[in-house]
Amino acid sequence: MSQTDPKLHRLMKKIDVIEIPLKRDYYQSVVKQIVGQQLSLKAAHTINTRLENIWPGLQPGLLNDLSDEQINSVGVSRPKIRYIRELTQKYLTKEVDFSHIHSLEDEEVIQTLTSIKGIGKWTAEMFLIFALGRLNVLSYGDVSIQNSIRWLYEIDKDEPLNLDYFHEKWSPFNSVVSLYLWEAINSGMVKNPPPKE
């Protein structure tokens, strides 16, 4: 894949190996994804750490012991609290069953998760990558991905971005490429010119 794409090859070589341990507790993973919606990685990590300090292990059976005020005090917004409570209710009543979700196709996983209020396609796509380890996910709506592609391929912000082209180009390893595109953003590389030979 990177051998046929010199720009991507140089980026991957500069960043080196990225290791992502999969989040095997699917319920906990979705809670953290909800908390992280529209936040930087650093902010999401800080809030999730604070949340775990008041909600041990993010155990679903303990959520009702916490008031909205307590959860809000660690930085979780009111709408996200509602989404987490709805997720938890559906999880506990088995309306959403995580025990078989790993056996579903990507689109079926997305349909299952987006049936829960507050969980959109982006959150479901992050679950596919970081919990299920699916290899061919490219989140079209992820602004960081879009910005990183424009930077790497030197595409002006006024030019249309053909994500179908890139999805096909990188298939079946879109998730792997996404990790490198995010890392280019997170490490501050995107503020500089793309890597050259």
JSON list of C-alpha atoms in Angstrom, two decimals:
[
{"chain": "A", "resi": 1, "resn": "MET", "atom": "CA", "xyz": [0.00, 0.00, 0.00]},
{"chain": "A", "resi": 2, "resn": "SER", "atom": "CA", "xyz": [2.55, 2.64, 1.09]},
{"chain": "A", "resi": 3, "resn": "GLN", "atom": "CA", "xyz": [4.99, 1.43, -1.59]},
{"chain": "A", "resi": 4, "resn": "THR", "atom": "CA", "xyz": [2.61, 2.62, -4.32]},
{"chain": "A", "resi": 5, "resn": "ASP", "atom": "CA", "xyz": [2.03, 5.93, -2.51]},
{"chain": "A", "resi": 6, "resn": "PRO", "atom": "CA", "xyz": [5.35, 7.76, -1.94]},
{"chain": "A", "resi": 7, "resn": "LYS", "atom": "CA", "xyz": [3.79, 10.55, 0.15]},
{"chain": "A", "resi": 8, "resn": "LEU", "atom": "CA", "xyz": [2.10, 8.09, 2.49]},
{"chain": "A", "resi": 9, "resn": "HIS", "atom": "CA", "xyz": [5.25, 5.93, 2.59]},
{"chain": "A", "resi": 10, "resn": "ARG", "atom": "CA", "xyz": [7.34, 8.91, 3.75]},
{"chain": "A", "resi": 11, "resn": "LEU", "atom": "CA", "xyz": [4.79, 9.78, 6.43]},
{"chain": "A", "resi": 12, "resn": "MET", "atom": "CA", "xyz": [4.65, 6.22, 7.78]},
{"chain": "A", "resi": 13, "resn": "LYS", "atom": "CA", "xyz": [8.43, 5.98, 7.76]},
{"chain": "A", "resi": 14, "resn": "LYS", "atom": "CA", "xyz": [8.77, 9.25, 9.68]},
{"chain": "A", "resi": 15, "resn": "ILE", "atom": "CA", "xyz": [6.20, 8.29, 12.33]},
{"chain": "A", "resi": 16, "resn": "ASP", "atom": "CA", "xyz": [7.30, 4.63, 12.55]},
{"chain": "A", "resi": 17, "resn": "VAL", "atom": "CA", "xyz": [5.18, 1.86, 14.10]},
{"chain": "A", "resi": 18, "resn": "ILE", "atom": "CA", "xyz": [1.91, 2.78, 15.82]},
{"chain": "A", "resi": 19, "resn": "GLU", "atom": "CA", "xyz": [0.58, 0.29, 18.35]},
{"chain": "A", "resi": 20, "resn": "ILE", "atom": "CA", "xyz": [-3.03, 0.58, 19.44]},
{"chain": "A", "resi": 21, "resn": "PRO", "atom": "CA", "xyz": [-4.21, -1.85, 22.15]},
{"chain": "A", "resi": 22, "resn": "LEU", "atom": "CA", "xyz": [-7.83, -2.77, 21.45]},
{"chain": "A", "resi": 23, "resn": "LYS", "atom": "CA", "xyz": [-10.43, -1.78, 24.03]},
{"chain": "A", "resi": 24, "resn": "ARG", "atom": "CA", "xyz": [-12.04, -5.14, 24.80]},
{"chain": "A", "resi": 25, "resn": "ASP", "atom": "CA", "xyz": [-14.68, -3.80, 27.21]},
{"chain": "A", "resi": 26, "resn": "TYR", "atom": "CA", "xyz": [-17.12, -2.68, 24.54]},
{"chain": "A", "resi": 27, "resn": "TYR", "atom": "CA", "xyz": [-19.51, -0.85, 26.87]},
{"chain": "A", "resi": 28, "resn": "GLN", "atom": "CA", "xyz": [-16.68, 1.10, 28.46]},
{"chain": "A", "resi": 29, "resn": "SER", "atom": "CA", "xyz": [-15.25, 1.87, 25.04]},
{"chain": "A", "resi": 30, "resn": "VAL", "atom": "CA", "xyz": [-18.52, 3.42, 23.84]},
{"chain": "A", "resi": 31, "resn": "VAL", "atom": "CA", "xyz": [-18.84, 5.49, 27.04]},
{"chain": "A", "resi": 32, "resn": "LYS", "atom": "CA", "xyz": [-15.36, 6.90, 26.45]},
{"chain": "A", "resi": 33, "resn": "GLN", "atom": "CA", "xyz": [-16.14, 7.58, 22.80]},
{"chain": "A", "resi": 34, "resn": "ILE", "atom": "CA", "xyz": [-19.24, 9.54, 23.82]},
{"chain": "A", "resi": 35, "resn": "VAL", "atom": "CA", "xyz": [-17.19, 11.58, 26.29]},
{"chain": "A", "resi": 36, "resn": "GLY", "atom": "CA", "xyz": [-14.58, 12.24, 23.59]},
{"chain": "A", "resi": 37, "resn": "GLN", "atom": "CA", "xyz": [-17.01, 13.52, 20.95]},
{"chain": "A", "resi": 38, "resn": "GLN", "atom": "CA", "xyz": [-15.83, 16.89, 19.55]},
{"chain": "A", "resi": 39, "resn": "LEU", "atom": "CA", "xyz": [-12.93, 17.06, 22.02]},
{"chain": "A", "resi": 40, "resn": "SER", "atom": "CA", "xyz": [-9.18, 16.86, 21.55]},
{"chain": "A", "resi": 41, "resn": "LEU", "atom": "CA", "xyz": [-7.51, 13.59, 22.58]},
{"chain": "A", "resi": 42, "resn": "LYS", "atom": "CA", "xyz": [-5.92, 15.34, 25.56]},
{"chain": "A", "resi": 43, "resn": "ALA", "atom": "CA", "xyz": [-9.18, 16.85, 26.80]},
{"chain": "A", "resi": 44, "resn": "ALA", "atom": "CA", "xyz": [-11.04, 13.55, 26.33]},
{"chain": "A", "resi": 45, "resn": "HIS", "atom": "CA", "xyz": [-8.35, 11.65, 28.26]},
{"chain": "A", "resi": 46, "resn": "THR", "atom": "CA", "xyz": [-8.47, 14.16, 31.13]},
{"chain": "A", "resi": 47, "resn": "ILE", "atom": "CA", "xyz": [-12.25, 14.00, 31.45]},
{"chain": "A", "resi": 48, "resn": "ASN", "atom": "CA", "xyz": [-12.38, 10.20, 31.14]},
{"chain": "A", "resi": 49, "resn": "THR", "atom": "CA", "xyz": [-9.75, 9.90, 33.90]},
{"chain": "A", "resi": 50, "resn": "ARG", "atom": "CA", "xyz": [-11.78, 12.17, 36.18]},
{"chain": "A", "resi": 51, "resn": "LEU", "atom": "CA", "xyz": [-14.93, 10.23, 35.33]},
{"chain": "A", "resi": 52, "resn": "GLU", "atom": "CA", "xyz": [-13.31, 6.94, 36.31]},
{"chain": "A", "resi": 53, "resn": "ASN", "atom": "CA", "xyz": [-12.28, 8.48, 39.63]},
{"chain": "A", "resi": 54, "resn": "ILE", "atom": "CA", "xyz": [-15.94, 8.94, 40.59]},
{"chain": "A", "resi": 55, "resn": "TRP", "atom": "CA", "xyz": [-17.34, 5.97, 38.63]},
{"chain": "A", "resi": 56, "resn": "PRO", "atom": "CA", "xyz": [-15.13, 2.94, 39.38]},
{"chain": "A", "resi": 57, "resn": "GLY", "atom": "CA", "xyz": [-14.35, 0.92, 36.25]},
{"chain": "A", "resi": 58, "resn": "LEU", "atom": "CA", "xyz": [-17.23, 2.63, 34.46]},
{"chain": "A", "resi": 59, "resn": "GLN", "atom": "CA", "xyz": [-19.35, -0.28, 35.64]},
{"chain": "A", "resi": 60, "resn": "PRO", "atom": "CA", "xyz": [-22.86, 0.11, 34.18]},
{"chain": "A", "resi": 61, "resn": "GLY", "atom": "CA", "xyz": [-24.55, -1.11, 37.38]},
{"chain": "A", "resi": 62, "resn": "LEU", "atom": "CA", "xyz": [-22.99, 1.75, 39.36]},
{"chain": "A", "resi": 63, "resn": "LEU", "atom": "CA", "xyz": [-24.06, 4.63, 37.09]},
{"chain": "A", "resi": 64, "resn": "ASN", "atom": "CA", "xyz": [-27.35, 5.25, 38.89]},
{"chain": "A", "resi": 65, "resn": "ASP", "atom": "CA", "xyz": [-25.41, 5.87, 42.09]},
{"chain": "A", "resi": 66, "resn": "LEU", "atom": "CA", "xyz": [-24.15, 9.09, 40.51]},
{"chain": "A", "resi": 67, "resn": "SER", "atom": "CA", "xyz": [-26.20, 12.25, 40.03]},
{"chain": "A", "resi": 68, "resn": "ASP", "atom": "CA", "xyz": [-26.03, 14.30, 36.84]},
{"chain": "A", "resi": 69, "resn": "GLU", "atom": "CA", "xyz": [-24.39, 17.06, 38.92]},
{"chain": "A", "resi": 70, "resn": "GLN", "atom": "CA", "xyz": [-21.56, 14.75, 40.00]},
{"chain": "A", "resi": 71, "resn": "ILE", "atom": "CA", "xyz": [-20.89, 13.61, 36.43]},
{"chain": "A", "resi": 72, "resn": "ASN", "atom": "CA", "xyz": [-21.12, 17.15, 35.08]},
{"chain": "A", "resi": 73, "resn": "SER", "atom": "CA", "xyz": [-18.62, 18.34, 37.72]},
{"chain": "A", "resi": 74, "resn": "VAL", "atom": "CA", "xyz": [-15.81, 16.29, 36.09]},
{"chain": "A", "resi": 75, "resn": "GLY", "atom": "CA", "xyz": [-16.43, 17.90, 32.69]},
{"chain": "A", "resi": 76, "resn": "VAL", "atom": "CA", "xyz": [-19.05, 15.71, 30.99]},
{"chain": "A", "resi": 77, "resn": "SER", "atom": "CA", "xyz": [-21.69, 17.90, 29.32]},
{"chain": "A", "resi": 78, "resn": "ARG", "atom": "CA", "xyz": [-25.40, 17.49, 30.12]},
{"chain": "A", "resi": 79, "resn": "PRO", "atom": "CA", "xyz": [-26.29, 16.08, 26.68]},
{"chain": "A", "resi": 80, "resn": "LYS", "atom": "CA", "xyz": [-23.48, 13.51, 26.93]},
{"chain": "A", "resi": 81, "resn": "ILE", "atom": "CA", "xyz": [-24.72, 12.48, 30.37]},
{"chain": "A", "resi": 82, "resn": "ARG", "atom": "CA", "xyz": [-28.13, 11.75, 28.83]},
{"chain": "A", "resi": 83, "resn": "TYR", "atom": "CA", "xyz": [-26.51, 9.73, 26.05]},
{"chain": "A", "resi": 84, "resn": "ILE", "atom": "CA", "xyz": [-24.46, 7.68, 28.55]},
{"chain": "A", "resi": 85, "resn": "ARG", "atom": "CA", "xyz": [-27.57, 7.00, 30.65]},
{"chain": "A", "resi": 86, "resn": "GLU", "atom": "CA", "xyz": [-29.52, 5.85, 27.58]},
{"chain": "A", "resi": 87, "resn": "LEU", "atom": "CA", "xyz": [-26.63, 3.63, 26.46]},
{"chain": "A", "resi": 88, "resn": "THR", "atom": "CA", "xyz": [-26.44, 2.14, 29.96]},
{"chain": "A", "resi": 89, "resn": "GLN", "atom": "CA", "xyz": [-30.16, 1.45, 30.14]},
{"chain": "A", "resi": 90, "resn": "LYS", "atom": "CA", "xyz": [-30.13, -0.29, 26.75]},
{"chain": "A", "resi": 91, "resn": "TYR", "atom": "CA", "xyz": [-27.02, -2.22, 27.73]},
{"chain": "A", "resi": 92, "resn": "LEU", "atom": "CA", "xyz": [-28.45, -3.44, 31.05]},
{"chain": "A", "resi": 93, "resn": "THR", "atom": "CA", "xyz": [-31.78, -4.46, 29.49]},
{"chain": "A", "resi": 94, "resn": "LYS", "atom": "CA", "xyz": [-29.89, -6.19, 26.62]},
{"chain": "A", "resi": 95, "resn": "GLU", "atom": "CA", "xyz": [-31.69, -4.00, 24.08]},
{"chain": "A", "resi": 96, "resn": "VAL", "atom": "CA", "xyz": [-28.18, -3.41, 22.77]},
{"chain": "A", "resi": 97, "resn": "ASP", "atom": "CA", "xyz": [-26.22, -6.65, 23.10]},
{"chain": "A", "resi": 98, "resn": "PHE", "atom": "CA", "xyz": [-22.46, -6.28, 22.95]},
{"chain": "A", "resi": 99, "resn": "SER", "atom": "CA", "xyz": [-21.83, -10.01, 23.34]},
{"chain": "A", "resi": 100, "resn": "HIS", "atom": "CA", "xyz": [-22.25, -10.64, 19.58]},
{"chain": "A", "resi": 101, "resn": "ILE", "atom": "CA", "xyz": [-21.38, -7.24, 18.14]},
{"chain": "A", "resi": 102, "resn": "HIS", "atom": "CA", "xyz": [-17.91, -8.43, 17.08]},
{"chain": "A", "resi": 103, "resn": "SER", "atom": "CA", "xyz": [-19.52, -10.91, 14.67]},
{"chain": "A", "resi": 104, "resn": "LEU", "atom": "CA", "xyz": [-21.49, -8.24, 12.79]},
{"chain": "A", "resi": 105, "resn": "GLU", "atom": "CA", "xyz": [-20.43, -6.59, 9.53]},
{"chain": "A", "resi": 106, "resn": "ASP", "atom": "CA", "xyz": [-19.16, -3.01, 9.76]},
{"chain": "A", "resi": 107, "resn": "GLU", "atom": "CA", "xyz": [-22.44, -1.47, 8.54]},
{"chain": "A", "resi": 108, "resn": "GLU", "atom": "CA", "xyz": [-24.44, -3.61, 10.97]},
{"chain": "A", "resi": 109, "resn": "VAL", "atom": "CA", "xyz": [-22.27, -2.40, 13.86]},
{"chain": "A", "resi": 110, "resn": "ILE", "atom": "CA", "xyz": [-22.86, 1.19, 12.78]},
{"chain": "A", "resi": 111, "resn": "GLN", "atom": "CA", "xyz": [-26.64, 0.63, 12.56]},
{"chain": "A", "resi": 112, "resn": "THR", "atom": "CA", "xyz": [-26.69, -1.00, 16.01]},
{"chain": "A", "resi": 113, "resn": "LEU", "atom": "CA", "xyz": [-24.76, 1.78, 17.73]},
{"chain": "A", "resi": 114, "resn": "THR", "atom": "CA", "xyz": [-26.43, 4.70, 15.95]},
{"chain": "A", "resi": 115, "resn": "SER", "atom": "CA", "xyz": [-29.80, 3.41, 17.18]},
{"chain": "A", "resi": 116, "resn": "ILE", "atom": "CA", "xyz": [-28.72, 4.81, 20.56]},
{"chain": "A", "resi": 117, "resn": "LYS", "atom": "CA", "xyz": [-29.44, 8.54, 21.02]},
{"chain": "A", "resi": 118, "resn": "GLY", "atom": "CA", "xyz": [-26.25, 10.59, 20.94]},
{"chain": "A", "resi": 119, "resn": "ILE", "atom": "CA", "xyz": [-24.19, 8.02, 19.06]},
{"chain": "A", "resi": 120, "resn": "GLY", "atom": "CA", "xyz": [-23.54, 9.09, 15.50]},
{"chain": "A", "resi": 121, "resn": "LYS", "atom": "CA", "xyz": [-21.63, 7.53, 12.67]},
{"chain": "A", "resi": 122, "resn": "TRP", "atom": "CA", "xyz": [-18.25, 8.94, 13.79]},
{"chain": "A", "resi": 123, "resn": "THR", "atom": "CA", "xyz": [-18.53, 7.38, 17.25]},
{"chain": "A", "resi": 124, "resn": "ALA", "atom": "CA", "xyz": [-19.53, 4.05, 15.70]},
{"chain": "A", "resi": 125, "resn": "GLU", "atom": "CA", "xyz": [-16.58, 4.23, 13.30]},
{"chain": "A", "resi": 126, "resn": "MET", "atom": "CA", "xyz": [-14.18, 4.88, 16.20]},
{"chain": "A", "resi": 127, "resn": "PHE", "atom": "CA", "xyz": [-15.64, 1.81, 17.92]},
{"chain": "A", "resi": 128, "resn": "LEU", "atom": "CA", "xyz": [-15.00, -0.25, 14.79]},
{"chain": "A", "resi": 129, "resn": "ILE", "atom": "CA", "xyz": [-11.34, 0.81, 14.76]},
{"chain": "A", "resi": 130, "resn": "PHE", "atom": "CA", "xyz": [-10.40, 0.98, 18.44]},
{"chain": "A", "resi": 131, "resn": "ALA", "atom": "CA", "xyz": [-12.60, -1.74, 19.95]},
{"chain": "A", "resi": 132, "resn": "LEU", "atom": "CA", "xyz": [-13.18, -4.25, 17.14]},
{"chain": "A", "resi": 133, "resn": "GLY", "atom": "CA", "xyz": [-9.91, -3.69, 15.29]},
{"chain": "A", "resi": 134, "resn": "ARG", "atom": "CA", "xyz": [-11.57, -3.42, 11.87]},
{"chain": "A", "resi": 135, "resn": "LEU", "atom": "CA", "xyz": [-8.93, -2.59, 9.28]},
{"chain": "A", "resi": 136, "resn": "ASN", "atom": "CA", "xyz": [-10.81, -0.82, 6.51]},
{"chain": "A", "resi": 137, "resn": "VAL", "atom": "CA", "xyz": [-12.58, 2.14, 8.14]},
{"chain": "A", "resi": 138, "resn": "LEU", "atom": "CA", "xyz": [-12.15, 5.70, 6.85]},
{"chain": "A", "resi": 139, "resn": "SER", "atom": "CA", "xyz": [-14.26, 8.27, 8.68]},
{"chain": "A", "resi": 140, "resn": "TYR", "atom": "CA", "xyz": [-15.38, 10.71, 5.99]},
{"chain": "A", "resi": 141, "resn": "GLY", "atom": "CA", "xyz": [-16.74, 13.14, 8.58]},
{"chain": "A", "resi": 142, "resn": "ASP", "atom": "CA", "xyz": [-13.55, 13.32, 10.64]},
{"chain": "A", "resi": 143, "resn": "VAL", "atom": "CA", "xyz": [-12.16, 16.84, 10.20]},
{"chain": "A", "resi": 144, "resn": "SER", "atom": "CA", "xyz": [-8.67, 15.81, 11.37]},
{"chain": "A", "resi": 145, "resn": "ILE", "atom": "CA", "xyz": [-8.56, 13.13, 8.68]},
{"chain": "A", "resi": 146, "resn": "GLN", "atom": "CA", "xyz": [-9.64, 15.65, 6.05]},
{"chain": "A", "resi": 147, "resn": "ASN", "atom": "CA", "xyz": [-7.06, 18.23, 7.20]},
{"chain": "A", "resi": 148, "resn": "SER", "atom": "CA", "xyz": [-4.29, 15.65, 7.30]},
{"chain": "A", "resi": 149, "resn": "ILE", "atom": "CA", "xyz": [-5.09, 14.43, 3.77]},
{"chain": "A", "resi": 150, "resn": "ARG", "atom": "CA", "xyz": [-5.06, 18.01, 2.45]},
{"chain": "A", "resi": 151, "resn": "TRP", "atom": "CA", "xyz": [-1.70, 18.60, 4.16]},
{"chain": "A", "resi": 152, "resn": "LEU", "atom": "CA", "xyz": [-0.06, 15.36, 3.00]},
{"chain": "A", "resi": 153, "resn": "TYR", "atom": "CA", "xyz": [-1.21, 15.62, -0.62]},
{"chain": "A", "resi": 154, "resn": "GLU", "atom": "CA", "xyz": [-0.98, 19.42, -0.71]},
{"chain": "A", "resi": 155, "resn": "ILE", "atom": "CA", "xyz": [-4.62, 19.93, -1.65]},
{"chain": "A", "resi": 156, "resn": "ASP", "atom": "CA", "xyz": [-5.81, 23.51, -1.25]},
{"chain": "A", "resi": 157, "resn": "LYS", "atom": "CA", "xyz": [-8.66, 24.04, 1.23]},
{"chain": "A", "resi": 158, "resn": "ASP", "atom": "CA", "xyz": [-10.83, 25.44, -1.57]},
{"chain": "A", "resi": 159, "resn": "GLU", "atom": "CA", "xyz": [-10.41, 22.32, -3.70]},
{"chain": "A", "resi": 160, "resn": "PRO", "atom": "CA", "xyz": [-12.98, 19.51, -3.34]},
{"chain": "A", "resi": 161, "resn": "LEU", "atom": "CA", "xyz": [-11.70, 16.47, -1.43]},
{"chain": "A", "resi": 162, "resn": "ASN", "atom": "CA", "xyz": [-12.57, 13.16, -3.10]},
{"chain": "A", "resi": 163, "resn": "LEU", "atom": "CA", "xyz": [-12.61, 10.80, -0.12]},
{"chain": "A", "resi": 164, "resn": "ASP", "atom": "CA", "xyz": [-13.98, 7.96, -2.26]},
{"chain": "A", "resi": 165, "resn": "TYR", "atom": "CA", "xyz": [-10.72, 8.10, -4.22]},
{"chain": "A", "resi": 166, "resn": "PHE", "atom": "CA", "xyz": [-8.60, 7.79, -1.07]},
{"chain": "A", "resi": 167, "resn": "HIS", "atom": "CA", "xyz": [-10.82, 5.07, 0.40]},
{"chain": "A", "resi": 168, "resn": "GLU", "atom": "CA", "xyz": [-10.34, 2.98, -2.73]},
{"chain": "A", "resi": 169, "resn": "LYS", "atom": "CA", "xyz": [-6.62, 3.82, -2.89]},
{"chain": "A", "resi": 170, "resn": "TRP", "atom": "CA", "xyz": [-5.97, 2.65, 0.68]},
{"chain": "A", "resi": 171, "resn": "SER", "atom": "CA", "xyz": [-8.40, -0.28, 0.80]},
{"chain": "A", "resi": 172, "resn": "PRO", "atom": "CA", "xyz": [-8.32, -2.71, 2.62]},
{"chain": "A", "resi": 173, "resn": "PHE", "atom": "CA", "xyz": [-6.20, -0.82, 5.19]},
{"chain": "A", "resi": 174, "resn": "ASN", "atom": "CA", "xyz": [-8.02, 2.50, 5.63]},
{"chain": "A", "resi": 175, "resn": "SER", "atom": "CA", "xyz": [-7.97, 2.19, 9.43]},
{"chain": "A", "resi": 176, "resn": "VAL", "atom": "CA", "xyz": [-4.19, 1.82, 9.44]},
{"chain": "A", "resi": 177, "resn": "VAL", "atom": "CA", "xyz": [-3.74, 4.90, 7.24]},
{"chain": "A", "resi": 178, "resn": "SER", "atom": "CA", "xyz": [-6.17, 6.80, 9.49]},
{"chain": "A", "resi": 179, "resn": "LEU", "atom": "CA", "xyz": [-3.94, 6.14, 12.50]},
{"chain": "A", "resi": 180, "resn": "TYR", "atom": "CA", "xyz": [-1.01, 7.77, 10.70]},
{"chain": "A", "resi": 181, "resn": "LEU", "atom": "CA", "xyz": [-3.12, 10.70, 9.53]},
{"chain": "A", "resi": 182, "resn": "TRP", "atom": "CA", "xyz": [-4.30, 11.32, 13.11]},
{"chain": "A", "resi": 183, "resn": "GLU", "atom": "CA", "xyz": [-0.76, 11.01, 14.43]},
{"chain": "A", "resi": 184, "resn": "ALA", "atom": "CA", "xyz": [0.41, 13.62, 11.93]},
{"chain": "A", "resi": 185, "resn": "ILE", "atom": "CA", "xyz": [-2.14, 16.00, 13.48]},
{"chain": "A", "resi": 186, "resn": "ASN", "atom": "CA", "xyz": [-1.52, 15.01, 17.12]},
{"chain": "A", "resi": 187, "resn": "SER", "atom": "CA", "xyz": [2.26, 15.31, 16.83]},
{"chain": "A", "resi": 188, "resn": "GLY", "atom": "CA", "xyz": [2.07, 18.77, 15.25]},
{"chain": "A", "resi": 189, "resn": "MET", "atom": "CA", "xyz": [3.57, 17.63, 11.92]},
{"chain": "A", "resi": 190, "resn": "VAL", "atom": "CA", "xyz": [0.72, 19.18, 9.95]},
{"chain": "A", "resi": 191, "resn": "LYS", "atom": "CA", "xyz": [1.94, 22.65, 10.92]},
{"chain": "A", "resi": 192, "resn": "ASN", "atom": "CA", "xyz": [5.06, 21.98, 8.82]},
{"chain": "A", "resi": 193, "resn": "PRO", "atom": "CA", "xyz": [5.57, 20.95, 5.18]},
{"chain": "A", "resi": 194, "resn": "PRO", "atom": "CA", "xyz": [4.88, 17.28, 4.36]},
{"chain": "A", "resi": 195, "resn": "PRO", "atom": "CA", "xyz": [7.87, 14.93, 4.75]},
{"chain": "A", "resi": 196, "resn": "LYS", "atom": "CA", "xyz": [10.20, 14.74, 1.74]},
{"chain": "A", "resi": 197, "resn": "GLU", "atom": "CA", "xyz": [12.87, 12.23, 0.77]}
]
